[in-house]
Short mmCIF file of C-alpha atoms and ligand atoms in Angstrom, two decimals:
data_model
loop_
_atom_site.label_atom_id
_atom_site.label_comp_id
_atom_site.label_asym_id
_atom_site.label_seq_id
_atom_site.Cartn_x
_atom_site.Cartn_y
_atom_site.Cartn_z
CA MET A 76 89.15 85.91 65.02
CA SER A 77 86.55 83.67 66.64
CA GLU A 78 84.58 84.98 69.59
CA ARG A 79 85.83 84.08 73.01
CA ARG A 80 83.22 82.48 75.29
CA VAL A 81 83.48 83.94 78.78
CA ILE A 82 81.90 83.55 82.19
CA LEU A 83 82.33 86.40 84.65
CA ASP A 84 82.46 85.73 88.39
CA VAL A 85 81.80 89.01 90.21
CA ASP A 86 81.10 90.64 93.57
CA THR A 87 79.55 93.76 92.05
CA GLY A 88 81.12 96.43 93.15
CA HIS A 89 81.93 99.66 91.26
CA ASP A 90 84.72 98.26 89.13
CA ASP A 91 82.93 94.90 88.70
CA ALA A 92 80.04 96.83 87.13
CA VAL A 93 82.40 98.32 84.56
CA ALA A 94 83.86 94.87 83.89
CA ILE A 95 80.33 93.60 83.15
CA MET A 96 79.71 96.51 80.76
CA ILE A 97 82.86 95.74 78.78
CA ALA A 98 82.21 91.99 78.69
CA ALA A 99 78.57 92.33 77.64
CA SER A 100 79.29 94.73 74.78
CA ALA A 101 82.55 93.44 73.28
CA PRO A 102 82.07 91.86 69.86
CA GLU A 103 85.14 89.72 70.54
CA LEU A 104 83.47 88.05 73.54
CA THR A 105 80.33 86.06 74.20
CA LEU A 106 79.24 86.57 77.79
CA GLU A 107 77.67 83.20 78.60
CA ALA A 108 76.87 83.76 82.27
CA ILE A 109 77.55 85.90 85.29
CA THR A 110 78.12 84.17 88.62
CA VAL A 111 77.98 86.24 91.78
CA THR A 112 79.74 85.88 95.10
CA ALA A 113 79.81 87.81 98.33
CA GLY A 114 82.84 90.11 98.58
CA ASN A 115 82.61 93.85 98.19
CA GLN A 116 79.27 93.50 99.98
CA THR A 117 76.98 90.72 101.18
CA LEU A 118 75.64 88.39 98.50
CA ASP A 119 72.13 89.85 98.54
CA LYS A 120 73.66 93.25 97.67
CA THR A 121 76.21 92.08 95.10
CA LEU A 122 73.47 90.02 93.45
CA SER A 123 71.05 92.93 93.49
CA ASN A 124 73.70 95.24 91.99
CA THR A 125 74.41 92.71 89.24
CA LEU A 126 70.75 92.21 88.38
CA ASN A 127 70.03 95.95 88.47
CA LEU A 128 72.89 96.68 86.10
CA CYS A 129 71.90 93.91 83.69
CA ASP A 130 68.28 95.06 83.78
CA ALA A 131 69.16 98.69 83.16
CA LEU A 132 71.38 97.85 80.19
CA GLY A 133 69.41 94.94 78.77
CA ILE A 134 72.22 92.46 79.41
CA GLU A 135 70.69 89.04 78.82
CA ALA A 136 73.37 86.75 80.24
CA PRO A 137 71.94 84.50 82.98
CA VAL A 138 72.93 85.50 86.52
CA PHE A 139 73.62 82.85 89.19
CA ALA A 140 73.82 83.56 92.92
CA GLY A 141 76.69 81.85 94.70
CA MET A 142 78.47 81.77 98.02
CA THR A 143 77.32 83.98 100.87
CA LYS A 144 80.56 83.64 102.85
CA PRO A 145 84.24 82.79 102.35
CA LEU A 146 85.07 79.09 102.83
CA MET A 147 86.52 79.36 106.34
CA ARG A 148 86.06 82.94 107.47
CA ASP A 149 83.59 85.71 108.07
CA LEU A 150 82.85 88.11 105.27
CA VAL A 151 84.46 91.54 105.67
CA PRO A 152 82.85 93.70 102.98
CA ALA A 153 84.63 96.64 101.35
CA ALA A 154 81.92 99.13 102.31
CA ARG A 155 84.48 101.92 102.72
CA ILE A 156 85.24 101.82 99.01
CA HIS A 157 82.02 100.57 97.41
CA GLY A 158 79.47 101.92 99.91
CA GLU A 159 76.64 100.37 101.91
CA SER A 160 74.91 99.07 98.79
CA GLY A 161 78.19 97.90 97.25
CA LEU A 162 77.41 100.15 94.26
CA ASP A 163 76.68 103.53 95.77
CA GLY A 164 76.02 106.26 93.22
CA PRO A 165 73.62 105.15 90.49
CA VAL A 166 69.92 104.79 91.23
CA PHE A 167 68.15 101.94 89.44
CA GLN A 168 64.50 101.50 88.51
CA PRO A 169 62.64 98.48 89.93
CA ARG A 170 63.94 95.50 87.96
CA LYS A 171 62.42 92.57 86.14
CA LYS A 172 65.52 90.40 85.82
CA ILE A 173 65.79 87.56 88.31
CA ALA A 174 68.59 85.19 89.20
CA GLU A 175 68.63 81.61 87.93
CA LYS A 176 67.68 78.90 90.41
CA GLU A 177 70.92 76.92 90.15
CA HIS A 178 73.73 77.77 92.60
CA ALA A 179 76.63 79.61 90.96
CA ALA A 180 79.23 77.00 91.91
CA VAL A 181 77.06 74.19 90.57
CA ALA A 182 76.39 76.19 87.41
CA LEU A 183 80.10 76.87 86.92
CA ALA A 184 80.92 73.18 87.31
CA ARG A 185 78.12 72.23 84.92
CA MET A 186 78.93 74.80 82.24
CA VAL A 187 82.63 73.97 82.17
CA THR A 188 81.91 70.22 82.20
CA GLU A 189 79.45 70.51 79.31
CA ALA A 190 81.71 72.70 77.18
CA PRO A 191 84.42 71.34 74.88
CA PRO A 192 87.91 71.50 76.46
CA ASN A 193 89.66 74.89 76.11
CA SER A 194 86.51 76.62 74.96
CA LEU A 195 85.53 78.64 78.04
CA THR A 196 87.39 81.48 79.71
CA LEU A 197 86.48 82.23 83.31
CA ILE A 198 87.18 85.77 84.46
CA ALA A 199 87.02 85.91 88.26
CA VAL A 200 87.05 89.42 89.71
CA GLY A 201 85.88 88.80 93.27
CA PRO A 202 86.98 86.53 96.12
CA LEU A 203 87.56 83.05 94.68
CA THR A 204 84.91 81.27 96.78
CA ASN A 205 82.60 80.25 93.92
CA VAL A 206 85.53 79.16 91.77
CA ALA A 207 87.09 77.04 94.54
CA MET A 208 83.71 75.42 95.23
CA ALA A 209 83.24 74.63 91.55
CA ILE A 210 86.70 73.03 91.41
CA ARG A 211 85.94 70.97 94.51
CA LEU A 212 82.61 69.88 93.00
CA GLU A 213 84.19 68.99 89.69
CA PRO A 214 88.03 68.98 89.63
CA THR A 215 88.15 68.92 85.82
CA VAL A 216 86.85 72.50 85.87
CA ALA A 217 90.46 73.51 86.47
CA THR A 218 91.90 71.61 83.56
CA LYS A 219 89.14 72.16 81.01
CA LEU A 220 89.20 75.96 81.00
CA ARG A 221 90.91 77.78 78.16
CA GLU A 222 92.07 80.41 80.67
CA LEU A 223 91.23 81.46 84.21
CA ILE A 224 91.83 85.19 84.46
CA ILE A 225 91.94 86.30 88.08
CA MET A 226 91.82 89.84 89.39
CA GLY A 227 93.70 89.35 92.58
CA GLY A 228 96.98 89.36 94.40
CA SER A 229 100.15 91.26 93.82
CA ILE A 230 103.87 90.72 93.49
CA GLY A 231 104.48 93.90 95.39
CA ARG A 232 102.18 96.03 97.50
CA GLY A 233 98.77 95.21 98.93
CA ASN A 234 95.66 97.33 99.20
CA VAL A 235 93.84 95.86 102.19
CA THR A 236 96.98 95.12 104.20
CA PRO A 237 100.51 96.21 103.27
CA SER A 238 100.97 92.72 101.90
CA SER A 239 97.63 91.59 100.50
CA GLU A 240 95.09 92.45 97.87
CA PHE A 241 91.36 92.45 98.78
CA ASN A 242 90.05 89.51 96.71
CA ILE A 243 92.73 87.09 97.87
CA HIS A 244 92.68 88.36 101.46
CA ALA A 245 88.87 87.98 101.59
CA ASP A 246 89.08 84.22 101.00
CA PRO A 247 92.69 83.01 101.12
CA GLU A 248 91.74 79.33 101.47
CA ALA A 249 89.67 79.53 98.30
CA ALA A 250 92.54 81.28 96.52
CA ALA A 251 94.95 78.56 97.69
CA ILE A 252 92.65 75.88 96.25
CA VAL A 253 92.42 77.71 92.94
CA PHE A 254 96.14 78.48 92.56
CA SER A 255 97.05 74.84 93.32
CA SER A 256 94.35 73.40 91.02
CA GLY A 257 96.33 73.18 87.80
CA ALA A 258 94.08 75.74 86.09
CA PRO A 259 95.64 77.90 83.34
CA ILE A 260 95.77 81.00 85.52
CA THR A 261 96.49 84.53 84.42
CA MET A 262 96.92 86.65 87.52
CA VAL A 263 95.98 90.28 87.06
CA GLY A 264 97.22 91.75 90.29
CA LEU A 265 97.80 95.21 91.69
CA ASP A 266 101.15 95.36 89.88
CA VAL A 267 99.20 95.94 86.68
CA THR A 268 95.81 97.28 87.71
CA THR A 269 97.30 100.22 89.61
CA LYS A 270 98.90 101.32 86.33
CA ILE A 271 95.42 102.00 84.91
CA THR A 272 93.81 104.67 87.05
CA LEU A 273 90.94 107.02 86.43
CA ASP A 274 91.39 110.75 87.02
CA GLU A 275 88.87 113.59 86.86
CA ALA A 276 89.63 114.53 83.26
CA ARG A 277 89.20 110.94 82.04
CA LEU A 278 86.00 110.52 84.07
CA ALA A 279 84.58 113.69 82.53
CA SER A 280 85.49 112.67 79.01
CA LEU A 281 84.06 109.12 79.38
CA SER A 282 80.90 110.46 81.02
CA SER A 283 80.34 112.76 78.06
CA ILE A 284 79.85 109.71 75.80
CA GLY A 285 76.24 109.72 77.01
CA GLY A 286 73.64 106.96 77.16
CA PRO A 287 72.64 104.71 80.07
CA ALA A 288 75.98 102.94 80.53
CA ALA A 289 77.96 106.19 80.61
CA GLU A 290 75.44 107.58 83.07
CA ILE A 291 75.80 104.60 85.44
CA PHE A 292 79.57 104.73 84.93
CA SER A 293 79.70 108.42 85.73
CA LYS A 294 77.68 108.13 88.94
CA SER A 295 79.37 105.00 90.26
CA MET A 296 82.89 106.12 89.34
CA GLY A 297 82.25 109.47 91.00
CA ASN A 298 81.63 107.62 94.27
CA TYR A 299 84.48 105.17 93.69
CA MET A 300 86.92 108.00 92.98
CA ALA A 301 85.90 109.95 96.07
CA ALA A 302 86.31 106.85 98.28
CA CYS A 303 89.68 105.86 96.80
CA ARG A 304 90.95 109.42 97.12
CA HIS A 305 89.72 109.69 100.69
CA TYR A 306 90.65 106.28 102.10
CA LEU A 307 93.60 105.20 99.95
CA GLY A 308 94.92 108.58 98.80
CA GLU A 309 94.95 107.20 95.25
CA TYR A 310 93.07 107.56 92.01
CA PRO A 311 90.82 104.53 91.47
CA ALA A 312 92.38 101.59 89.66
CA MET A 313 90.47 99.83 86.92
CA HIS A 314 91.08 96.45 88.56
CA ASP A 315 88.22 94.30 87.27
CA PRO A 316 87.71 96.01 83.89
CA SER A 317 91.41 95.40 83.10
CA CYS A 318 90.81 91.65 83.23
CA VAL A 319 88.03 91.82 80.65
CA ALA A 320 90.01 94.22 78.47
CA TYR A 321 92.91 91.75 78.58
CA ALA A 322 90.59 88.93 77.42
CA ILE A 323 89.69 91.13 74.42
CA GLU A 324 93.23 92.32 73.72
CA PRO A 325 96.02 90.31 75.42
CA LYS A 326 98.61 92.92 74.36
CA LEU A 327 97.22 95.02 77.21
CA MET A 328 99.46 93.14 79.64
CA THR A 329 103.01 91.92 79.90
CA LEU A 330 103.02 88.47 81.51
CA ARG A 331 105.71 86.36 83.17
CA GLU A 332 105.37 82.73 84.24
CA TYR A 333 105.92 82.25 87.95
CA HIS A 334 105.08 79.85 90.75
CA VAL A 335 102.54 81.47 93.08
CA GLU A 336 101.51 80.29 96.55
CA VAL A 337 98.79 81.85 98.64
CA GLU A 338 99.51 82.58 102.31
CA TYR A 339 96.52 81.56 104.42
CA SER A 340 98.06 81.38 107.89
CA GLY A 341 100.37 84.39 108.12
CA THR A 342 100.02 86.88 110.94
CA PHE A 343 101.04 89.91 108.89
CA THR A 344 100.85 88.39 105.44
CA LEU A 345 97.43 86.66 105.37
CA GLY A 346 96.18 86.60 101.79
CA ARG A 347 99.51 87.42 100.22
CA THR A 348 100.27 85.92 96.82
CA VAL A 349 103.87 84.77 97.24
CA VAL A 350 105.27 85.04 93.72
CA ASP A 351 108.60 83.28 93.19
CA THR A 352 110.10 85.82 90.82
CA ALA A 353 113.65 84.60 91.46
CA GLY A 354 112.87 80.90 90.98
CA VAL A 355 114.03 80.14 94.52
CA THR A 356 111.62 77.21 94.98
CA LYS A 357 112.46 75.60 91.61
CA LYS A 358 108.75 74.78 91.38
CA ALA A 359 107.12 74.81 87.96
CA PRO A 360 105.15 77.97 87.19
CA ASN A 361 101.43 77.71 87.96
CA ALA A 362 100.43 81.15 86.71
CA ARG A 363 101.15 83.79 84.14
CA VAL A 364 101.48 86.91 86.21
CA GLY A 365 100.85 90.40 84.90
CA VAL A 366 103.88 92.62 85.46
CA ASP A 367 103.02 95.62 83.32
CA ALA A 368 100.06 97.15 81.51
CA ASP A 369 99.63 99.45 78.54
CA GLU A 370 96.81 101.78 79.46
CA THR A 371 96.64 103.19 75.94
CA ILE A 372 95.02 99.87 74.97
CA PHE A 373 92.56 99.96 77.87
CA TRP A 374 90.85 103.35 77.54
CA PRO A 375 89.59 102.98 73.95
CA LEU A 376 88.07 99.60 74.87
CA LEU A 377 86.23 101.18 77.80
CA ALA A 378 85.05 104.11 75.66
CA ARG A 379 83.81 101.65 73.02
CA ALA A 380 81.87 99.73 75.69
CA LEU A 381 80.13 102.84 77.01
CA GLY A 382 79.44 103.96 73.45
CA HIS A 383 77.69 100.65 72.73
CA TRP A 384 74.75 101.92 74.78
CA SER A 385 74.81 105.52 73.51
CA ARG A 386 73.73 104.78 69.95
CA GLY A 387 70.04 104.83 70.78
C1 BDR B 691 89.47 94.19 94.03
O1 BDR B 691 88.77 94.39 95.25
C2 BDR B 691 87.47 94.82 95.01
O2 BDR B 691 87.10 95.79 95.92
C3 BDR B 691 87.42 95.28 93.59
O3 BDR B 691 86.14 95.06 93.03
C4 BDR B 691 88.47 94.45 92.92
O4 BDR B 691 87.96 93.23 92.45
C5 BDR B 691 90.70 95.10 94.02
O5 BDR B 691 91.54 94.79 95.07
CA1 CA B 692 85.56 92.86 92.33
#
């Protein structure tokens, strides 16, 4: 099987960090670039977290800084869950890695434009601000991608409001641009990511793999678990890592084709992904939506990623 060329768009973030680890170490993937947006924390923090992680693990993919704010709204970071730094837990040494000079949205537009059609997969695991900007800069970004895998939305429950998931709620206008762009979207929403949750026993067993990645994982997931238990009453879902694991092994998820609209003016439903599961609108599907996940496929891929850095 040929390697899959991927770009990761992140707002690093505890689970974003794990997504980067899996993407950077998978032999099935080539991580071409990491683009960073504001989301879980302000851009300076999400960028710093991304660069620190890459530096600590020797991840050489270029890192591009992107949007500091959602398109139309103020940023509301997820400090409750990810902490003041956005990646509370691990402590990093002073770093050498620096961000590229080009803006992330411009870089995304350039990289997709330069690549042969259907050769690049974009995995977006933060608010969709950079992606929407790239599509506005160069509309063919949407149609040239092999796949746009989005961590965001939900058919059912929300996690930031009863109705809405964080990434879509953070920048609903950007999400509306992306979902109506014609891109080959795979939506990895809460319906699937909440089926892959980390408990104490799994955290202990993955931490015991050893090496720098497992150490960062252990410290950041310890914080993430405590926050999710405290504020959500749930074990932490492997939201962003699931998207990368799916790119490696599509059997991870069961998908259905649906038409999805993003609510950007609702009073109680702002940021909801309205998924037409019954075909009421008769509109053609614009996304393949994850409806189920097989966690037995996920955990070995995560263990393999952590083990990549434990071999000395
Ligand atoms: C999403 O929100 C963020 O806090 C996580 O990193 C993930 O991308 C889950 O709703
Ligand atoms: Ca994220």
